[in-house]
Coordinates of C-alpha atoms in Angstrom, one line a residue:
M1 CA 17.7 45.5 5.1
T2 CA 17.0 42.1 6.6
T3 CA 20.0 40.1 7.7
V4 CA 20.1 36.3 8.2
H5 CA 22.2 34.9 11.0
R6 CA 24.4 32.0 10.3
D7 CA 24.5 29.0 12.7
E8 CA 27.6 28.6 14.6
D9 CA 27.8 24.9 14.3
D10 CA 29.1 23.6 10.9
H11 CA 27.1 20.5 11.5
D12 CA 23.9 22.5 11.3
D13 CA 25.1 23.9 7.9
D14 CA 25.4 20.4 6.6
N15 CA 21.9 19.8 7.9
H16 CA 20.6 22.8 6.0
R17 CA 21.9 21.4 2.8
D18 CA 20.4 18.0 3.6
L19 CA 17.0 19.6 4.0
V20 CA 16.6 20.5 0.4
S21 CA 18.1 17.3 -1.0
D22 CA 15.8 14.6 -2.4
G23 CA 16.9 12.0 0.1
D24 CA 19.1 10.1 -2.3
G25 CA 22.0 12.4 -2.4
D26 CA 20.9 14.0 -5.7
S27 CA 20.8 17.7 -6.4
P28 CA 18.4 19.9 -4.4
L29 CA 14.8 19.8 -5.3
N30 CA 13.7 22.8 -7.4
T31 CA 11.2 25.1 -5.7
S32 CA 11.8 28.2 -7.7
T33 CA 8.9 27.4 -10.0
Q34 CA 6.5 27.2 -7.0
L35 CA 7.9 30.4 -5.5
Q36 CA 7.1 32.2 -8.7
Q37 CA 3.5 31.0 -8.8
Q38 CA 0.9 33.5 -7.7
Q39 CA -1.0 32.2 -4.7
P40 CA -4.5 33.3 -3.8
S41 CA -5.2 35.2 -0.6
S42 CA -5.9 33.4 2.6
G43 CA -9.3 31.5 2.6
T44 CA -9.4 31.2 -1.2
P45 CA -9.0 27.6 -2.6
L46 CA -5.7 27.0 -4.4
P47 CA -5.7 26.1 -8.1
L48 CA -6.2 22.3 -8.3
H49 CA -2.8 21.7 -9.8
Q50 CA -1.1 23.3 -6.8
T51 CA -2.7 20.9 -4.4
N52 CA -2.2 17.2 -3.7
V53 CA -5.6 16.1 -5.1
P54 CA -4.5 15.3 -8.6
R55 CA -1.5 13.3 -7.4
V56 CA -3.4 11.3 -4.8
C57 CA -6.2 10.6 -7.3
C58 CA -3.7 9.4 -9.8
A59 CA -2.2 7.1 -7.2
I60 CA -5.6 5.7 -6.2
L61 CA -6.6 5.2 -9.8
A62 CA -3.5 3.2 -10.5
S63 CA -3.7 1.1 -7.3
I64 CA -6.5 -1.1 -8.5
T65 CA -4.5 -2.2 -11.6
T66 CA -2.0 -4.1 -9.4
G67 CA -4.6 -5.9 -7.3
G68 CA -6.6 -6.9 -10.4
T69 CA -3.5 -8.6 -11.8
T70 CA -1.7 -10.0 -8.8
Y71 CA -4.6 -11.9 -7.2
A72 CA -6.3 -13.2 -10.3
F73 CA -4.1 -16.2 -11.2
G74 CA -6.8 -18.5 -10.0
L75 CA -9.2 -17.1 -12.5
Y76 CA -7.3 -18.2 -15.6
G77 CA -5.0 -20.9 -14.1
D78 CA -7.2 -23.8 -15.0
A79 CA -7.7 -22.5 -18.5
L80 CA -3.9 -22.2 -18.8
K81 CA -3.4 -25.7 -17.6
K82 CA -5.9 -27.1 -20.2
S83 CA -4.6 -24.9 -23.1
L84 CA -1.0 -26.0 -22.8
H85 CA -1.7 -29.5 -21.3
L86 CA 0.3 -28.7 -18.1
T87 CA 0.5 -30.9 -15.0
Q88 CA -0.6 -29.5 -11.7
S89 CA 3.0 -29.4 -10.6
Q90 CA 4.0 -27.3 -13.6
L91 CA 1.1 -24.9 -13.0
D92 CA 2.1 -24.6 -9.3
T93 CA 5.6 -23.7 -10.4
I94 CA 4.4 -20.8 -12.5
S95 CA 2.3 -19.5 -9.6
A96 CA 5.1 -20.0 -7.1
V97 CA 7.6 -18.1 -9.3
F98 CA 5.2 -15.3 -9.7
F99 CA 5.0 -14.6 -5.9
S100 CA 8.7 -15.4 -5.5
A101 CA 9.5 -12.4 -7.6
G102 CA 8.5 -10.4 -4.5
L103 CA 12.0 -11.0 -3.2
L104 CA 13.1 -8.5 -5.8
S105 CA 10.4 -5.9 -5.1
F106 CA 12.8 -3.5 -3.4
I107 CA 14.4 -2.9 -6.8
P108 CA 11.4 -1.3 -8.5
G109 CA 10.7 0.5 -5.2
G110 CA 14.2 2.0 -5.3
F111 CA 13.6 3.0 -8.9
A112 CA 10.6 5.1 -7.8
D113 CA 12.7 6.7 -5.1
K114 CA 15.5 7.6 -7.5
Y115 CA 13.7 8.5 -10.7
G116 CA 10.3 9.7 -9.5
T117 CA 6.8 8.4 -9.3
R118 CA 5.8 9.7 -12.8
L119 CA 8.3 7.3 -14.5
G120 CA 7.6 4.6 -11.9
I121 CA 3.9 4.3 -12.7
S122 CA 4.2 5.1 -16.4
I123 CA 6.9 2.5 -17.1
G124 CA 5.4 0.0 -14.7
G125 CA 2.1 0.2 -16.6
V126 CA 3.7 -0.2 -20.1
T127 CA 6.0 -3.0 -19.1
G128 CA 3.2 -4.7 -17.3
A129 CA 0.9 -4.5 -20.3
L130 CA 3.6 -5.9 -22.6
A131 CA 4.3 -8.8 -20.2
L132 CA 0.6 -9.6 -19.9
L133 CA 0.1 -9.6 -23.7
S134 CA 3.2 -11.8 -24.2
F135 CA 1.9 -14.2 -21.5
W136 CA -1.5 -14.3 -23.3
V137 CA 0.1 -15.1 -26.7
V138 CA 2.2 -18.0 -25.3
A139 CA -0.8 -19.3 -23.2
K140 CA -3.0 -19.4 -26.2
G141 CA -0.5 -21.7 -27.9
W142 CA 0.1 -19.3 -30.8
I143 CA 3.9 -19.9 -30.8
P144 CA 4.1 -23.6 -31.9
F145 CA 7.8 -24.2 -31.1
L146 CA 7.1 -23.2 -27.4
S147 CA 3.8 -25.0 -26.9
N148 CA 5.3 -28.3 -28.1
D149 CA 7.8 -28.4 -25.2
P150 CA 6.2 -28.2 -21.8
E151 CA 9.5 -27.5 -20.0
I152 CA 10.3 -24.5 -22.2
V153 CA 6.8 -23.1 -22.0
V154 CA 6.9 -23.3 -18.2
M155 CA 10.2 -21.5 -18.2
V156 CA 9.0 -18.8 -20.5
L157 CA 5.7 -18.2 -18.6
S158 CA 7.6 -18.2 -15.3
T159 CA 9.9 -15.5 -16.7
L160 CA 7.0 -13.4 -17.9
S161 CA 5.3 -13.9 -14.5
V162 CA 8.4 -12.3 -12.9
G163 CA 8.0 -9.4 -15.3
I164 CA 4.3 -9.0 -14.5
F165 CA 5.0 -9.0 -10.7
L166 CA 7.9 -6.5 -10.9
S167 CA 5.8 -4.2 -13.1
C168 CA 3.1 -4.3 -10.5
A169 CA 5.7 -3.6 -7.8
L170 CA 6.9 -0.6 -9.7
V171 CA 3.4 0.8 -9.8
T172 CA 2.7 -0.1 -6.2
G173 CA 5.9 1.5 -4.9
S174 CA 5.2 4.7 -6.7
V175 CA 1.6 4.8 -5.5
F176 CA 2.5 4.6 -1.9
K177 CA 5.5 6.9 -2.3
I178 CA 3.0 9.6 -3.5
I179 CA 0.6 9.0 -0.6
S180 CA 3.4 8.9 2.0
C181 CA 4.9 12.2 0.8
Q182 CA 1.8 14.2 -0.3
C183 CA -0.7 13.4 2.4
G184 CA -0.4 15.1 5.8
P185 CA -1.5 14.2 9.3
G186 CA -5.2 13.2 9.5
S187 CA -5.4 12.1 5.8
K188 CA -2.4 9.9 5.3
G189 CA -3.9 6.8 7.0
S190 CA -7.2 7.2 5.2
A191 CA -5.6 7.6 1.8
V192 CA -3.4 4.5 2.4
G193 CA -6.5 2.6 3.5
V194 CA -8.5 3.7 0.4
A195 CA -5.7 2.8 -2.0
K196 CA -5.2 -0.6 -0.3
G197 CA -8.9 -1.1 -0.4
F198 CA -8.9 -0.7 -4.2
V199 CA -6.0 -3.1 -4.4
G200 CA -8.0 -5.7 -2.4
L201 CA -11.0 -5.3 -4.6
G202 CA -9.0 -5.3 -7.8
S203 CA -9.3 -8.9 -8.7
G204 CA -13.0 -9.1 -7.9
A205 CA -13.8 -5.9 -9.9
Y206 CA -11.7 -7.1 -12.9
A207 CA -13.4 -10.5 -12.8
C208 CA -16.9 -8.8 -12.8
I209 CA -15.9 -6.6 -15.7
F210 CA -14.6 -9.5 -17.7
E211 CA -17.6 -11.7 -17.1
S212 CA -19.8 -8.8 -18.1
I213 CA -18.2 -8.2 -21.5
R214 CA -17.2 -11.9 -22.1
Q215 CA -18.4 -13.3 -25.4
P216 CA -19.3 -17.0 -25.9
Y217 CA -16.1 -17.8 -27.8
M218 CA -13.8 -16.2 -25.2
T219 CA -11.9 -18.2 -22.6
E220 CA -10.6 -17.2 -19.2
L221 CA -7.2 -16.5 -20.8
D222 CA -8.7 -13.5 -22.6
F223 CA -8.8 -11.9 -19.2
L224 CA -5.1 -11.0 -19.7
P225 CA -5.6 -8.5 -22.5
M226 CA -8.2 -6.7 -20.5
C227 CA -5.7 -6.4 -17.6
A228 CA -3.1 -5.0 -20.1
F229 CA -5.6 -2.4 -21.3
F230 CA -6.3 -1.1 -17.8
F231 CA -2.6 -0.9 -17.1
I232 CA -2.3 1.6 -19.9
V233 CA -5.5 3.7 -19.4
A234 CA -5.6 3.7 -15.6
A235 CA -1.9 3.9 -14.8
S236 CA 0.5 4.9 -17.5
I237 CA -1.5 7.6 -19.3
P238 CA -2.9 9.5 -16.3
S239 CA 0.4 9.4 -14.5
W240 CA 2.4 10.7 -17.5
F241 CA 0.1 13.7 -17.9
I242 CA -0.7 14.5 -14.3
L243 CA 2.3 13.6 -12.1
P244 CA 5.3 15.9 -12.1
S245 CA 8.8 14.8 -13.1
K246 CA 11.4 13.9 -10.5
E247 CA 13.1 17.3 -10.6
H248 CA 9.7 19.0 -10.0
E249 CA 8.5 16.7 -7.2
T250 CA 7.6 19.1 -4.4
L251 CA 5.4 18.9 -1.3
V252 CA 2.1 20.7 -2.2
P253 CA -0.6 21.5 0.3
D254 CA -2.8 18.7 1.6
V255 CA -6.4 20.0 1.0
L256 CA -8.2 16.7 1.3
T257 CA -11.2 16.8 3.6
P258 CA -13.4 14.1 5.1
L259 CA -15.8 14.6 2.2
H260 CA -13.2 13.4 -0.2
F261 CA -12.7 10.2 1.8
R262 CA -16.4 9.6 2.3
L263 CA -16.9 9.6 -1.4
M264 CA -14.0 7.1 -1.8
Y265 CA -15.5 4.9 0.9
A266 CA -18.8 5.0 -0.9
S267 CA -17.1 3.9 -4.1
L268 CA -15.5 0.9 -2.3
M269 CA -18.8 0.0 -0.8
V270 CA -20.6 0.1 -4.1
L271 CA -17.9 -2.0 -5.7
A272 CA -18.0 -4.5 -2.9
M273 CA -21.8 -4.9 -3.2
L274 CA -21.5 -5.3 -7.0
I275 CA -18.8 -8.0 -6.6
I276 CA -20.9 -9.9 -4.1
G277 CA -24.1 -9.5 -6.1
N278 CA -22.3 -10.6 -9.3
A279 CA -21.0 -13.7 -7.5
L280 CA -24.4 -14.6 -6.1
G281 CA -25.9 -14.0 -9.5
Q282 CA -23.5 -16.3 -11.2
L283 CA -24.2 -19.0 -8.6
H284 CA -27.9 -18.6 -9.3
G285 CA -27.2 -18.8 -13.0
D286 CA -25.2 -22.0 -12.6
K287 CA -28.2 -23.6 -10.9
T288 CA -30.7 -22.6 -13.6
A289 CA -28.4 -23.0 -16.6
K290 CA -25.6 -25.6 -16.5
S291 CA -24.0 -24.3 -19.7
N292 CA -21.9 -21.2 -20.3
D293 CA -23.7 -20.8 -23.6
A294 CA -26.7 -19.5 -21.8
A295 CA -24.7 -16.6 -20.5
H296 CA -24.9 -13.3 -22.4
P297 CA -22.7 -10.1 -22.0
S298 CA -24.0 -7.5 -19.7
Y299 CA -22.4 -4.2 -20.8
F300 CA -24.6 -2.3 -18.3
M301 CA -22.9 -4.2 -15.4
A302 CA -19.5 -3.4 -16.9
L303 CA -20.4 0.3 -17.2
L304 CA -21.8 0.3 -13.7
I305 CA -18.5 -1.1 -12.2
L306 CA -16.4 1.4 -14.2
T307 CA -18.6 4.2 -13.1
A308 CA -18.3 3.2 -9.4
W309 CA -14.5 2.9 -9.9
W310 CA -13.7 6.0 -12.0
G311 CA -16.5 8.3 -11.0
P312 CA -15.7 9.1 -7.4
I313 CA -12.0 9.5 -8.3
V314 CA -12.7 12.0 -11.0
A315 CA -15.2 13.8 -8.7
Q316 CA -12.4 14.5 -6.2
A317 CA -11.3 17.4 -8.4
F318 CA -14.7 19.2 -7.9
L319 CA -15.1 18.8 -4.2
P320 CA -14.5 21.8 -1.8
Q321 CA -10.9 21.7 -0.6
K322 CA -9.5 22.4 2.8
N323 CA -8.3 26.0 2.2
D324 CA -7.1 26.8 5.7
Q325 CA -4.2 24.3 5.7
R326 CA -1.2 25.9 7.4
S327 CA 2.2 24.5 7.8
P328 CA 4.1 24.8 11.1
M329 CA 6.6 27.1 9.4
A330 CA 3.8 29.5 8.3
L331 CA 2.2 29.5 11.8
N332 CA 5.5 30.2 13.5
T333 CA 6.2 33.0 11.0
E334 CA 2.9 34.7 11.7
Q335 CA 3.3 34.4 15.5
D336 CA 6.7 36.0 15.4
S337 CA 6.0 38.6 12.7
N338 CA 6.7 41.4 15.2
D339 CA 10.0 39.9 16.2
E340 CA 12.6 40.5 13.5
E341 CA 15.2 38.2 15.0
D342 CA 12.9 35.3 15.4
E343 CA 11.6 35.8 11.8
E344 CA 15.1 35.6 10.5
E345 CA 15.9 32.5 12.4
T346 CA 12.7 30.8 11.1
L347 CA 13.7 31.7 7.5
L348 CA 17.1 30.2 8.0
N349 CA 15.7 27.0 9.5
Y350 CA 13.3 26.6 6.6
D351 CA 15.6 26.8 3.6
G352 CA 19.1 25.4 3.2
D353 CA 19.9 27.3 -0.1
D354 CA 22.7 29.4 1.3
G355 CA 23.0 31.6 -1.8
N356 CA 19.4 32.8 -2.2
T357 CA 18.3 34.8 0.9
N358 CA 15.8 36.8 -1.1
D359 CA 14.0 33.7 -2.2
R360 CA 13.6 32.6 1.4
I361 CA 12.1 35.9 2.4
S362 CA 9.8 35.9 -0.6
H363 CA 8.7 32.4 0.2
S364 CA 8.0 33.4 3.8
Q365 CA 6.0 36.4 2.8
S366 CA 4.0 34.3 0.3
E367 CA 3.2 31.9 3.1
M368 CA 2.1 34.6 5.4
S369 CA -0.4 35.9 2.8
T370 CA -1.9 32.6 2.1
G371 CA -1.4 30.4 5.1
I372 CA -0.4 27.6 2.7
A373 CA 3.1 26.5 2.1
M374 CA 4.5 24.8 -1.0
E375 CA 7.7 23.1 0.1
P376 CA 10.2 20.6 -1.1
I377 CA 9.4 17.0 -0.3
L378 CA 11.0 16.6 3.1
P379 CA 10.8 13.8 5.7
S380 CA 9.6 14.8 9.1
R381 CA 11.3 14.2 12.4
L382 CA 8.5 11.9 13.4
E383 CA 9.3 9.7 10.4
A384 CA 13.0 9.6 11.2
M385 CA 13.0 8.6 14.9
S386 CA 13.8 4.9 15.3
D387 CA 14.0 2.4 18.1
D388 CA 17.8 3.2 18.2
E389 CA 17.1 6.9 19.1
F390 CA 14.7 6.5 22.0
V391 CA 14.3 9.3 24.5
D392 CA 12.8 8.4 27.8
E393 CA 9.6 10.1 28.8
E394 CA 11.0 11.3 32.1
E395 CA 13.9 13.0 30.3
A396 CA 11.5 14.7 27.9
E397 CA 9.7 16.3 30.8
Y398 CA 12.8 18.3 31.7
D399 CA 13.5 19.6 28.2
T400 CA 14.3 23.3 28.0
P401 CA 12.0 25.6 26.1
Q402 CA 14.5 25.7 23.3
Q403 CA 14.5 21.9 23.2
Q404 CA 10.7 21.8 23.2
Q405 CA 10.6 24.2 20.3
R406 CA 13.1 22.0 18.5
H407 CA 11.0 18.9 19.0
D408 CA 8.0 20.6 17.4
S409 CA 9.8 21.7 14.3
T410 CA 8.8 19.6 11.3
F411 CA 11.7 21.1 9.2
E412 CA 14.5 19.7 11.2
P413 CA 17.1 17.5 9.6
V414 CA 16.2 13.8 9.9
N415 CA 18.0 10.5 9.7
D416 CA 16.1 8.6 7.1
K417 CA 17.1 5.0 6.8
N418 CA 17.7 3.2 3.6
L419 CA 17.0 -0.5 3.1
M420 CA 20.2 -1.7 4.7
Q421 CA 20.0 0.7 7.6
M422 CA 16.4 -0.2 8.2
L423 CA 17.2 -3.9 8.3
S424 CA 19.9 -3.3 10.9
T425 CA 17.2 -2.5 13.5
S426 CA 15.5 -5.1 15.5
S427 CA 12.1 -3.5 15.0
A428 CA 12.3 -4.1 11.2
W429 CA 12.7 -7.9 11.7
M430 CA 9.8 -8.0 14.2
M431 CA 7.5 -6.3 11.7
L432 CA 8.8 -8.6 8.9
W433 CA 8.0 -11.8 10.9
S434 CA 4.5 -10.6 11.9
A435 CA 3.6 -9.5 8.4
T436 CA 5.0 -12.6 6.7
I437 CA 3.0 -15.0 8.9
L438 CA -0.2 -13.0 8.5
A439 CA 0.2 -12.7 4.8
G440 CA 1.0 -16.4 4.4
G441 CA -2.2 -17.2 6.4
G442 CA -4.2 -15.2 3.9
T443 CA -2.6 -16.8 0.8
V444 CA -3.3 -20.3 2.2
E445 CA -7.0 -19.4 1.7
T446 CA -6.8 -17.9 -1.7
N447 CA -4.5 -20.6 -3.1
N448 CA -6.3 -23.6 -1.6
L449 CA -9.9 -22.6 -1.1
G450 CA -11.1 -24.9 -3.8
Q451 CA -9.4 -27.9 -2.2
M452 CA -10.6 -27.0 1.2
V453 CA -14.2 -26.9 0.0
E454 CA -13.8 -30.2 -1.8
S455 CA -12.2 -32.0 1.1
L456 CA -15.0 -30.9 3.5
G457 CA -17.6 -32.1 1.1
F458 CA -19.3 -28.7 0.6
S459 CA -21.0 -27.7 -2.6
K460 CA -18.8 -26.3 -5.3
V461 CA -20.8 -23.1 -5.4
V462 CA -19.3 -22.2 -2.0
V463 CA -15.9 -21.5 -3.7
P464 CA -16.8 -18.4 -5.7
A465 CA -19.1 -17.0 -3.0
T466 CA -16.4 -17.5 -0.3
L467 CA -13.7 -16.0 -2.6
A468 CA -15.9 -12.9 -3.1
L469 CA -16.4 -12.6 0.6
F470 CA -12.7 -13.0 1.3
S471 CA -11.9 -10.3 -1.3
V472 CA -14.5 -7.9 0.2
A473 CA -13.4 -8.7 3.8
Q474 CA -9.7 -8.1 3.2
S475 CA -10.5 -4.9 1.3
G476 CA -12.6 -3.7 4.2
G477 CA -9.8 -4.6 6.6
R478 CA -7.4 -2.4 4.6
V479 CA -9.8 0.6 4.5
I480 CA -10.9 0.4 8.1
T481 CA -7.4 -0.2 9.5
G482 CA -6.0 2.8 7.6
A483 CA -8.7 5.1 8.9
I484 CA -8.9 3.9 12.5
S485 CA -5.2 3.8 13.0
E486 CA -5.1 7.4 11.9
S487 CA -7.7 8.6 14.3
A488 CA -6.5 6.3 17.1
L489 CA -3.3 8.3 17.3
N490 CA -5.4 11.0 18.9
Y491 CA -7.3 8.8 21.4
N492 CA -7.1 10.0 25.0
T493 CA -5.5 6.9 26.5
R494 CA -2.3 6.1 28.3
R495 CA -2.5 2.3 28.0
C496 CA -0.5 1.7 24.9
C497 CA 3.1 2.5 25.9
I498 CA 2.8 6.2 24.9
D499 CA 1.7 9.4 26.4
K500 CA -1.4 9.9 24.3
G501 CA -3.1 7.9 21.6
I502 CA -2.8 4.3 20.3
P503 CA 0.3 3.7 18.1
R504 CA -0.1 2.1 14.7
P505 CA 1.9 -1.1 15.6
F506 CA -0.9 -1.9 18.1
F507 CA -3.1 -3.0 15.1
F508 CA -0.6 -5.7 14.2
V509 CA -1.5 -7.2 17.6
V510 CA -5.2 -6.9 16.6
A511 CA -4.6 -8.6 13.2
S512 CA -2.6 -11.4 14.9
F513 CA -5.5 -12.1 17.3
A514 CA -7.9 -12.1 14.3
A515 CA -5.7 -14.6 12.5
V516 CA -5.6 -16.9 15.6
L517 CA -9.4 -16.9 15.9
S518 CA -10.1 -17.4 12.2
H519 CA -7.7 -20.3 11.7
A520 CA -8.9 -21.9 14.9
M521 CA -12.4 -21.8 13.5
L522 CA -11.2 -23.2 10.1
A523 CA -9.3 -26.0 11.9
T524 CA -12.6 -27.2 13.5
A525 CA -15.1 -26.2 10.8
T526 CA -17.6 -28.9 9.7
E527 CA -20.5 -26.7 8.6
E528 CA -20.6 -24.2 5.6
V529 CA -21.6 -21.2 7.7
Y530 CA -18.8 -21.8 10.2
F531 CA -16.3 -22.3 7.4
V532 CA -17.4 -19.2 5.5
F533 CA -17.2 -17.0 8.6
G534 CA -13.7 -18.3 9.3
V535 CA -12.5 -17.5 5.8
T536 CA -14.1 -14.0 6.0
L537 CA -12.4 -13.3 9.4
S538 CA -9.1 -14.5 7.9
G539 CA -9.6 -12.0 5.0
I540 CA -9.9 -9.2 7.6
A541 CA -6.7 -10.2 9.3
F542 CA -4.9 -10.5 5.9
G543 CA -6.1 -7.1 4.8
M544 CA -5.1 -5.3 7.9
I545 CA -1.4 -5.7 7.5
W546 CA -1.0 -3.9 4.2
P547 CA -1.9 -0.3 5.2
L548 CA 0.0 -0.8 8.4
L549 CA 3.2 -1.7 6.5
V550 CA 3.0 1.5 4.4
L551 CA 2.3 3.8 7.3
C552 CA 4.7 2.2 9.8
V553 CA 7.6 2.0 7.4
G554 CA 7.2 5.7 6.5
E555 CA 6.8 6.9 10.0
I556 CA 9.5 4.8 11.7
Y557 CA 12.2 4.8 9.0
G558 CA 11.4 8.0 7.0
T559 CA 9.9 8.7 3.6
A560 CA 13.1 9.4 1.6
H561 CA 13.5 5.7 0.8
V562 CA 9.9 4.6 1.5
G563 CA 9.6 3.2 -2.0
A564 CA 12.3 0.6 -1.6
N565 CA 11.7 0.0 2.1
Y566 CA 8.0 -0.6 1.7
M567 CA 8.3 -2.7 -1.4
F568 CA 10.8 -4.9 0.4
Y569 CA 8.1 -5.7 3.0
D570 CA 5.4 -6.0 0.3
G571 CA 7.4 -8.5 -1.8
V572 CA 9.2 -10.5 0.9
T573 CA 6.0 -11.0 3.0
S574 CA 4.1 -12.3 0.0
A575 CA 6.9 -14.5 -1.2
G576 CA 8.0 -15.8 2.2
G577 CA 4.5 -16.3 3.6
T578 CA 3.2 -18.0 0.4
F579 CA 6.1 -20.3 0.1
L580 CA 6.3 -21.2 3.8
L581 CA 2.6 -21.7 4.6
S582 CA 0.8 -22.2 1.3
K583 CA 3.4 -24.2 -0.6
V584 CA 5.4 -26.1 2.1
V585 CA 3.0 -26.6 5.0
A586 CA -0.3 -26.8 3.3
Q587 CA 0.9 -29.0 0.4
E588 CA 2.8 -31.4 2.8
V589 CA -0.2 -31.8 5.1
Y590 CA -2.6 -32.2 2.2
E591 CA -0.6 -34.9 0.4
G592 CA 0.2 -36.6 3.7
H593 CA -3.6 -37.3 4.3
I594 CA -4.5 -38.6 0.8
D595 CA -5.9 -42.1 1.2
P596 CA -3.9 -44.4 -1.1
N597 CA -6.8 -46.8 -1.2
G598 CA -9.4 -44.1 -2.0
S599 CA -11.1 -43.3 -5.2
S600 CA -8.4 -40.8 -6.2
S601 CA -4.6 -40.8 -5.6
T602 CA -4.3 -37.1 -5.9
T603 CA -7.3 -35.8 -3.9
C604 CA -7.7 -35.7 -0.2
Y605 CA -11.1 -36.0 1.5
G606 CA -11.9 -35.2 5.1
Q607 CA -11.3 -32.6 7.8
A608 CA -7.7 -33.7 8.4
C609 CA -6.6 -32.5 4.9
F610 CA -6.1 -28.9 6.2
R611 CA -6.6 -29.2 9.9
E612 CA -2.9 -29.4 10.8
T613 CA -2.2 -26.5 8.5
H614 CA -4.6 -24.2 10.3
V615 CA -3.1 -25.4 13.7
V616 CA 0.4 -24.4 12.5
I617 CA -0.9 -21.0 11.5
V618 CA -2.6 -20.6 14.8
I619 CA 0.7 -21.3 16.6
L620 CA 2.7 -19.0 14.4
S621 CA 0.1 -16.3 14.8
L622 CA 0.4 -16.5 18.5
T623 CA 4.1 -15.7 18.1
C624 CA 3.0 -12.7 16.0
I625 CA 1.1 -11.4 19.0
V626 CA 4.4 -11.4 20.9
T627 CA 6.5 -9.8 18.1
S628 CA 3.9 -7.2 17.4
A629 CA 3.7 -6.2 21.1
M630 CA 7.5 -6.0 21.1
L631 CA 7.4 -3.9 18.0
Q632 CA 4.9 -1.5 19.6
Y633 CA 7.2 -1.2 22.7
K634 CA 10.4 -0.7 20.6
T635 CA 8.9 2.1 18.5
R636 CA 7.0 3.8 21.2
N637 CA 9.2 6.9 20.9
V638 CA 7.9 7.5 17.4
Y639 CA 4.3 7.8 18.7
N640 CA 4.8 9.4 22.1
K641 CA 3.4 12.7 23.2
T642 CA 5.6 14.9 21.1
G643 CA 5.0 12.7 18.0
S644 CA 1.2 12.8 18.7
Q645 CA 1.3 16.6 18.8
R646 CA 2.9 16.8 15.4
L647 CA 0.4 14.3 14.1
N648 CA -2.3 16.6 15.3

């Protein structure tokens, strides 16, 4: 009869119980259902529902719905202004309130942590669709008592904008909660990059679909019901039927292979080419036909975009899976199979359910037969280590063998940080400053691109073409950064404050350099080519920060509260950066250079209209280089040699 030794330290007993909790203090996660499932022999692919493929695909499918809604205000803003006879100030108020709702993004993120990703995406999609439809009804002027009072209509639309943004935040928090918990080393960075790539291309893809199905009698405001439709069919419905409920959320094997990601990269590339091609086609159409009446729906283009979007995601289910995935627990159990005492200790370290020894033994035997473990969602020690828990490299060299074995365990109790604990660290504020400035530098482009082109005297056709390039560039920045930052962890270098590899915060430094260069170019741009290149480079810098935030937050502060923690960054950086740089600085500089004796009292002409804005962004981006380098140094213990070994 196998006996299980008890730890002598009561503190370890408490840690055992923490291991099987869901990170919020709730009841232990239920793994009995998984233990009862029959698993195939080693080398045989698992049934699809026992892998992370359906969950990751569901997350990626939902990700584009948030980008398609969040970054599309410029598409229907002018139509909204004309429909309700709003002033530019009133329109700016609605837009500003929309992004200011980011200050509350941690609330929907916390909802996903507490109640699960299934409810998060499902409810987020439904509430987002209802808010969009309500916004559409009010914007069309179909409620007379509202449309007759501009102040009331602005208040109502601003309130609905908050609802739309928070619904997107609920979906976004759930999406990256899934990826952070269900993707393992080697695939997490790529998965985050792909999801962020779809977010970046969302507005461009939605705009192409809308223009392809648009009828002559439709206005830009009819873009809103289409967004509501995709919220339901691409987010709520798949999530409800595919994702497990909170009590059944468990860590399933990561079977994603490079082929899965190559297919997703191909999808993003096709979408990017379609977006650019569609924008260039519209520019050509504007030159040959000056009226929208000449345009006709192109359902083939809409079908092509939908196929490029949905096809590769659905195809993930039919690709060969990585069937030799082994957890550290399973490998240790196999190595010590002839040592009864070591086997018993491994079993004890794995499971904290004190009252069910037989289940622990059964689980271990199942892992030995398959080499694949199905475990509760647990944060790893790598993700728990913070700048307050640094262990010097010299001290690590003198660790005892028992301590070295302890470092390598991914089932140890960890100290995940909630939002308040995270914000009590200096590294959290360094990352917040860098991300806020870089995000604000990007929103300056998206919110003021039309005025920039007008002030420099360029052709109006430059605006949609440059917007398309910015969208593609920032999407490419998201995808490439996610993938490269993952592989860079294994680079053979000792020049980035760690024993081996390049830590993820290093790429904040790269993004800051790109922002400095891009806005320096924009501050001096007098030619279209130079201007377009500067905007494109700015898009790359803007896109780089979003996958880095997801990955760094999960790795530095743990995954138990990653929904609330990441969404705090996602919302605050968008709101703070947009308000500080796009609203305060850019508007002040623009209005300060309007010629009172000119042809227009509201329009600025000349290079000076935005030059000082770009100079301010250059200076602030230089400070981001410093704070990003400090962040890299402060969190070096997370990505040092022992951490890199676990990532491998």
